[in-house]
Amino acid sequence: MSTPHINAEKGDFAPAVLMPGDPKRAERMARYLMPEAKLVTDVRGILGFTGEVNGKPLSIMASGMGQPSLSIYVNELFMEYDVQRIIRVGTCGGISSRVKIGDVIIANGAHYEGVINTYWVDGIHYSAIADFELVRAAAAAAEDDPNVVVAPIISRDRFYGVSEAENRALAANGTMGVEMEAGALYGLAAHYGRQALAVLTVSDHLFASDSRDMTAEERESNFQKALKLAVAAAHC
C-alpha cells in the first residue's frame, strides 16, 4: 500500500505521530528518542520513522513547510493509515512580551488566515483549537516550568508581507507566537474526528530587540523540552 506522497505499508505508522516540519529534524528526533526506529517513508525527502518509546509505539514524520504541505500528509495519515493523533513539534516566532527565545508554547488554539478550514463549514469563521486531552497532558508534563506557556498562536500562509501592526494587535489580544502549520492541522483533526496539538519552541522574536535569534542549526537541534511534552501528549 502507498499513497501519492507516502510509500509506507499499512500498519507502518503508530496511532500517534509527532510531526516537525523539517525532515532533518524528524530524523534527529527519531534517532534521539528511538535509536532502532525504522524508516517507513521517504517520498520527496519527507522522512517518516516508527519505533517505540518506553514500550509504546510512536511515529515521527516531517510535514514540510506551510499549511498546504502539512495538509497533504495529515490527510493521508488520517485517511489511509488510521493515525489517531498528530502532535506538531516545531518552532515559532514570538510576538508577545510574555515569551522569549527558548520558551515553549503549548498552542491551545490557532488563529487562522488561510482558506483550508473554510471548506468544512461555509460562511463560518472556523475556530481551530487543539484537543483538550492532549493540551492537558503536555501541560502536566511541563510541571509548572515558567518557560512553558499554554496560549493561542497565529497560523499564517504568509512568511513575508505581514505588517507590524497586525502582529502587535494579535499580541495585545493574547496571542503568543506566529507559525505556518497548526491551524490546518487542528481543522483537519476536527474534520476526521481525531486529535491534534502543536508544541512550539520560540526560535526568534519579532519585537524583542535585545534577543538573538536561533541559528538554523539551533532550530534543528534545540527541541528536547518541546519533545518531552509532545511525547507525553502522544502517549496520554
mmCIF file of C-alpha atoms in Angstrom:
data_model
loop_
_atom_site.group_PDB
_atom_site.id
_atom_site.type_symbol
_atom_site.label_atom_id
_atom_site.label_comp_id
_atom_site.label_asym_id
_atom_site.label_seq_id
_atom_site.Cartn_x
_atom_site.Cartn_y
_atom_site.Cartn_z
ATOM 1 C CA MET A 1 0.000 0.000 0.000
ATOM 2 C CA SER A 2 1.092 3.572 -0.618
ATOM 3 C CA THR A 3 -0.432 6.984 -1.233
ATOM 4 C CA PRO A 4 0.728 9.625 -3.710
ATOM 5 C CA HIS A 5 3.033 11.109 -1.069
ATOM 6 C CA ILE A 6 3.755 8.300 1.425
ATOM 7 C CA ASN A 7 5.345 4.971 0.448
ATOM 8 C CA ALA A 8 4.683 3.162 3.735
ATOM 9 C CA GLU A 9 2.723 -0.045 4.141
ATOM 10 C CA LYS A 10 -0.498 -0.356 6.096
ATOM 11 C CA GLY A 11 0.431 -0.685 9.765
ATOM 12 C CA ASP A 12 3.786 1.067 9.392
ATOM 13 C CA PHE A 13 2.580 4.098 11.351
ATOM 14 C CA ALA A 14 1.812 4.138 15.056
ATOM 15 C CA PRO A 15 -1.517 5.596 16.233
ATOM 16 C CA ALA A 16 0.398 8.683 17.421
ATOM 17 C CA VAL A 17 2.658 10.726 15.132
ATOM 18 C CA LEU A 18 4.985 13.565 16.057
ATOM 19 C CA MET A 19 5.306 15.995 13.157
ATOM 20 C CA PRO A 20 8.126 18.512 12.827
ATOM 21 C CA GLY A 21 8.335 20.499 9.618
ATOM 22 C CA ASP A 22 11.958 19.782 8.729
ATOM 23 C CA PRO A 23 12.913 16.261 7.523
ATOM 24 C CA LYS A 24 16.330 16.632 9.189
ATOM 25 C CA ARG A 25 14.626 17.443 12.461
ATOM 26 C CA ALA A 26 12.351 14.414 12.056
ATOM 27 C CA GLU A 27 15.382 12.174 11.619
ATOM 28 C CA ARG A 28 17.213 13.754 14.544
ATOM 29 C CA MET A 29 14.164 13.353 16.796
ATOM 30 C CA ALA A 30 13.724 9.746 15.761
ATOM 31 C CA ARG A 31 17.367 8.887 16.478
ATOM 32 C CA TYR A 32 17.189 10.745 19.800
ATOM 33 C CA LEU A 33 14.004 9.024 21.000
ATOM 34 C CA MET A 34 14.125 5.695 19.162
ATOM 35 C CA PRO A 35 17.642 4.623 18.114
ATOM 36 C CA GLU A 36 16.227 1.484 16.473
ATOM 37 C CA ALA A 37 13.488 3.330 14.599
ATOM 38 C CA LYS A 38 12.563 2.083 11.139
ATOM 39 C CA LEU A 39 12.397 4.441 8.172
ATOM 40 C CA VAL A 40 8.909 3.855 6.743
ATOM 41 C CA THR A 41 8.610 6.582 4.088
ATOM 42 C CA ASP A 42 10.926 8.906 2.187
ATOM 43 C CA VAL A 43 8.937 10.245 -0.781
ATOM 44 C CA ARG A 44 10.326 13.640 -1.910
ATOM 45 C CA GLY A 45 12.730 13.560 1.016
ATOM 46 C CA ILE A 46 9.908 13.799 3.588
ATOM 47 C CA LEU A 47 11.092 11.239 6.111
ATOM 48 C CA GLY A 48 8.906 9.156 8.417
ATOM 49 C CA PHE A 49 10.070 6.781 11.163
ATOM 50 C CA THR A 50 8.375 4.327 13.513
ATOM 51 C CA GLY A 51 9.711 2.797 16.710
ATOM 52 C CA GLU A 52 8.927 2.579 20.408
ATOM 53 C CA VAL A 53 9.326 4.919 23.370
ATOM 54 C CA ASN A 54 9.006 3.312 26.802
ATOM 55 C CA GLY A 55 7.432 0.264 25.178
ATOM 56 C CA LYS A 56 4.768 2.253 23.311
ATOM 57 C CA PRO A 57 4.701 2.669 19.523
ATOM 58 C CA LEU A 58 5.425 6.116 18.119
ATOM 59 C CA SER A 59 5.984 7.561 14.668
ATOM 60 C CA ILE A 60 7.766 10.741 13.657
ATOM 61 C CA MET A 61 7.217 12.251 10.218
ATOM 62 C CA ALA A 62 8.064 15.602 8.674
ATOM 63 C CA SER A 63 5.354 17.824 7.208
ATOM 64 C CA GLY A 64 7.346 20.196 5.043
ATOM 65 C CA MET A 65 6.824 23.935 5.352
ATOM 66 C CA GLY A 66 3.413 25.586 5.375
ATOM 67 C CA GLN A 67 -0.204 24.510 5.757
ATOM 68 C CA PRO A 68 -0.732 23.190 2.197
ATOM 69 C CA SER A 69 2.254 20.837 2.564
ATOM 70 C CA LEU A 70 1.232 19.697 6.036
ATOM 71 C CA SER A 71 -2.335 19.144 4.883
ATOM 72 C CA ILE A 72 -1.270 16.650 2.227
ATOM 73 C CA TYR A 73 0.454 14.411 4.768
ATOM 74 C CA VAL A 74 -2.138 14.829 7.514
ATOM 75 C CA ASN A 75 -4.975 13.922 5.155
ATOM 76 C CA GLU A 76 -3.186 10.769 4.024
ATOM 77 C CA LEU A 77 -2.170 9.737 7.544
ATOM 78 C CA PHE A 78 -5.724 10.117 8.841
ATOM 79 C CA MET A 79 -7.483 8.637 5.786
ATOM 80 C CA GLU A 80 -5.194 5.752 4.847
ATOM 81 C CA TYR A 81 -3.016 4.856 7.828
ATOM 82 C CA ASP A 82 -5.509 5.072 10.713
ATOM 83 C CA VAL A 83 -3.410 7.593 12.648
ATOM 84 C CA GLN A 84 -5.384 8.840 15.652
ATOM 85 C CA ARG A 85 -3.376 11.811 16.915
ATOM 86 C CA ILE A 86 -0.759 14.128 15.459
ATOM 87 C CA ILE A 87 1.382 16.449 17.548
ATOM 88 C CA ARG A 88 3.296 19.115 15.670
ATOM 89 C CA VAL A 89 6.720 19.727 17.248
ATOM 90 C CA GLY A 90 8.159 22.827 15.666
ATOM 91 C CA THR A 91 9.288 26.397 16.068
ATOM 92 C CA CYS A 92 7.514 29.724 16.048
ATOM 93 C CA GLY A 93 8.263 33.402 16.211
ATOM 94 C CA GLY A 94 7.384 35.110 19.471
ATOM 95 C CA ILE A 95 5.172 38.192 19.271
ATOM 96 C CA SER A 96 4.251 38.652 22.930
ATOM 97 C CA SER A 97 6.395 40.092 25.701
ATOM 98 C CA ARG A 98 5.288 37.097 27.789
ATOM 99 C CA VAL A 99 7.584 34.756 25.837
ATOM 100 C CA LYS A 100 11.266 34.836 24.996
ATOM 101 C CA ILE A 101 13.557 32.810 22.752
ATOM 102 C CA GLY A 102 13.826 29.229 24.016
ATOM 103 C CA ASP A 103 10.400 29.222 25.684
ATOM 104 C CA VAL A 104 7.829 26.605 24.671
ATOM 105 C CA ILE A 105 4.237 27.357 23.688
ATOM 106 C CA ILE A 106 1.573 24.664 24.018
ATOM 107 C CA ALA A 107 -0.838 26.041 21.433
ATOM 108 C CA ASN A 108 -4.400 25.556 22.669
ATOM 109 C CA GLY A 109 -5.730 27.379 19.615
ATOM 110 C CA ALA A 110 -4.529 28.785 16.304
ATOM 111 C CA HIS A 111 -5.946 31.934 14.776
ATOM 112 C CA TYR A 112 -6.027 31.236 11.081
ATOM 113 C CA GLU A 113 -5.776 33.376 7.961
ATOM 114 C CA GLY A 114 -5.746 30.668 5.276
ATOM 115 C CA VAL A 115 -8.544 29.017 3.329
ATOM 116 C CA ILE A 116 -8.104 25.308 4.116
ATOM 117 C CA ASN A 117 -10.505 25.292 7.073
ATOM 118 C CA THR A 118 -13.153 27.279 5.192
ATOM 119 C CA TYR A 119 -14.021 24.132 3.225
ATOM 120 C CA TRP A 120 -15.511 22.436 6.276
ATOM 121 C CA VAL A 121 -18.161 24.975 7.306
ATOM 122 C CA ASP A 122 -19.194 27.500 4.683
ATOM 123 C CA GLY A 123 -19.656 31.073 5.844
ATOM 124 C CA ILE A 124 -18.409 30.476 9.388
ATOM 125 C CA HIS A 125 -15.257 31.879 10.994
ATOM 126 C CA TYR A 126 -13.849 28.493 11.966
ATOM 127 C CA SER A 127 -12.112 28.230 15.368
ATOM 128 C CA ALA A 128 -9.043 25.990 15.065
ATOM 129 C CA ILE A 129 -8.419 24.559 18.534
ATOM 130 C CA ALA A 130 -6.266 21.791 19.943
ATOM 131 C CA ASP A 131 -7.572 18.642 21.586
ATOM 132 C CA PHE A 132 -8.068 19.305 25.304
ATOM 133 C CA GLU A 133 -6.783 15.882 26.407
ATOM 134 C CA LEU A 134 -3.500 16.481 24.577
ATOM 135 C CA VAL A 135 -3.178 20.044 25.910
ATOM 136 C CA ARG A 136 -3.739 18.793 29.436
ATOM 137 C CA ALA A 137 -1.153 16.007 29.103
ATOM 138 C CA ALA A 138 1.503 18.322 27.681
ATOM 139 C CA ALA A 139 0.836 20.971 30.333
ATOM 140 C CA ALA A 140 1.064 18.371 33.118
ATOM 141 C CA ALA A 141 4.396 17.158 31.745
ATOM 142 C CA ALA A 142 5.719 20.731 31.923
ATOM 143 C CA GLU A 143 5.457 20.553 35.744
ATOM 144 C CA ASP A 144 4.967 24.310 36.281
ATOM 145 C CA ASP A 145 8.032 25.183 34.196
ATOM 146 C CA PRO A 146 7.937 29.013 33.986
ATOM 147 C CA ASN A 147 9.318 28.813 30.447
ATOM 148 C CA VAL A 148 6.300 26.884 29.159
ATOM 149 C CA VAL A 149 3.036 28.671 28.384
ATOM 150 C CA VAL A 150 -0.374 27.434 27.229
ATOM 151 C CA ALA A 151 -1.738 30.041 24.845
ATOM 152 C CA PRO A 152 -3.069 30.691 21.338
ATOM 153 C CA ILE A 153 -0.891 31.349 18.309
ATOM 154 C CA ILE A 154 -1.499 32.602 14.773
ATOM 155 C CA SER A 155 -1.010 30.271 11.793
ATOM 156 C CA ARG A 156 -0.279 32.196 8.618
ATOM 157 C CA ASP A 157 0.125 31.325 4.961
ATOM 158 C CA ARG A 158 2.461 34.320 4.602
ATOM 159 C CA PHE A 159 6.017 34.476 5.896
ATOM 160 C CA TYR A 160 6.694 37.864 4.328
ATOM 161 C CA GLY A 161 4.405 40.856 3.848
ATOM 162 C CA VAL A 162 2.791 40.878 7.297
ATOM 163 C CA SER A 163 2.505 44.308 8.893
ATOM 164 C CA GLU A 164 3.943 45.003 12.309
ATOM 165 C CA ALA A 165 0.579 46.455 13.305
ATOM 166 C CA GLU A 166 -1.179 43.113 12.674
ATOM 167 C CA ASN A 167 1.219 41.185 14.884
ATOM 168 C CA ARG A 168 1.181 43.794 17.632
ATOM 169 C CA ALA A 169 -2.625 43.754 17.653
ATOM 170 C CA LEU A 170 -2.635 39.965 17.961
ATOM 171 C CA ALA A 171 -0.113 40.115 20.806
ATOM 172 C CA ALA A 172 -2.209 42.743 22.580
ATOM 173 C CA ASN A 173 -5.102 40.276 22.483
ATOM 174 C CA GLY A 174 -3.278 37.318 23.993
ATOM 175 C CA THR A 175 -1.587 35.659 21.017
ATOM 176 C CA MET A 176 1.898 34.413 21.885
ATOM 177 C CA GLY A 177 3.525 33.338 18.623
ATOM 178 C CA VAL A 178 3.291 33.007 14.859
ATOM 179 C CA GLU A 179 3.923 29.941 12.669
ATOM 180 C CA MET A 180 2.588 28.340 9.483
ATOM 181 C CA GLU A 181 1.086 24.896 10.176
ATOM 182 C CA ALA A 182 -1.032 24.376 13.296
ATOM 183 C CA GLY A 183 -4.289 25.938 12.124
ATOM 184 C CA ALA A 184 -4.697 23.486 9.259
ATOM 185 C CA LEU A 185 -3.656 20.578 11.495
ATOM 186 C CA TYR A 186 -6.334 21.430 14.042
ATOM 187 C CA GLY A 187 -9.001 21.829 11.379
ATOM 188 C CA LEU A 188 -8.168 18.519 9.732
ATOM 189 C CA ALA A 189 -8.155 16.670 13.059
ATOM 190 C CA ALA A 190 -11.607 18.030 13.863
ATOM 191 C CA HIS A 191 -12.856 17.072 10.398
ATOM 192 C CA TYR A 192 -11.678 13.475 10.778
ATOM 193 C CA GLY A 193 -12.634 13.162 14.457
ATOM 194 C CA ARG A 194 -9.004 12.779 15.524
ATOM 195 C CA GLN A 195 -6.721 14.600 17.978
ATOM 196 C CA ALA A 196 -4.090 17.253 17.352
ATOM 197 C CA LEU A 197 -1.736 19.578 19.211
ATOM 198 C CA ALA A 198 1.215 21.850 18.455
ATOM 199 C CA VAL A 199 4.115 22.259 20.886
ATOM 200 C CA LEU A 200 6.369 25.043 19.657
ATOM 201 C CA THR A 201 9.785 26.357 20.659
ATOM 202 C CA VAL A 202 10.181 30.121 20.274
ATOM 203 C CA SER A 203 13.142 30.377 17.908
ATOM 204 C CA ASP A 204 13.040 34.124 17.239
ATOM 205 C CA HIS A 205 11.143 37.148 18.476
ATOM 206 C CA LEU A 206 9.612 39.773 16.240
ATOM 207 C CA PHE A 207 9.732 42.586 18.801
ATOM 208 C CA ALA A 208 12.438 41.793 21.375
ATOM 209 C CA SER A 209 15.385 43.796 20.062
ATOM 210 C CA ASP A 210 17.745 42.573 22.778
ATOM 211 C CA SER A 211 17.441 38.872 21.856
ATOM 212 C CA ARG A 212 19.453 36.690 19.487
ATOM 213 C CA ASP A 213 17.524 34.520 17.060
ATOM 214 C CA MET A 214 18.332 30.816 16.926
ATOM 215 C CA THR A 215 20.568 29.764 14.059
ATOM 216 C CA ALA A 216 19.377 27.194 11.511
ATOM 217 C CA GLU A 217 21.450 24.552 13.330
ATOM 218 C CA GLU A 218 19.976 25.510 16.691
ATOM 219 C CA ARG A 219 16.441 25.334 15.280
ATOM 220 C CA GLU A 220 17.178 21.800 14.122
ATOM 221 C CA SER A 221 18.619 20.590 17.416
ATOM 222 C CA ASN A 222 17.039 22.574 20.297
ATOM 223 C CA PHE A 223 13.864 20.570 20.660
ATOM 224 C CA GLN A 224 14.316 18.447 23.799
ATOM 225 C CA LYS A 225 11.873 20.305 26.054
ATOM 226 C CA ALA A 226 9.145 20.510 23.427
ATOM 227 C CA LEU A 227 9.758 16.897 22.500
ATOM 228 C CA LYS A 228 9.274 15.744 26.082
ATOM 229 C CA LEU A 229 5.886 17.491 26.220
ATOM 230 C CA ALA A 230 4.876 16.147 22.809
ATOM 231 C CA VAL A 231 5.688 12.557 23.801
ATOM 232 C CA ALA A 232 3.607 12.981 26.956
ATOM 233 C CA ALA A 233 0.672 14.082 24.794
ATOM 234 C CA ALA A 234 1.241 11.297 22.268
ATOM 235 C CA HIS A 235 1.034 8.617 24.935
ATOM 236 C CA CYS A 236 -1.535 10.104 27.312
#
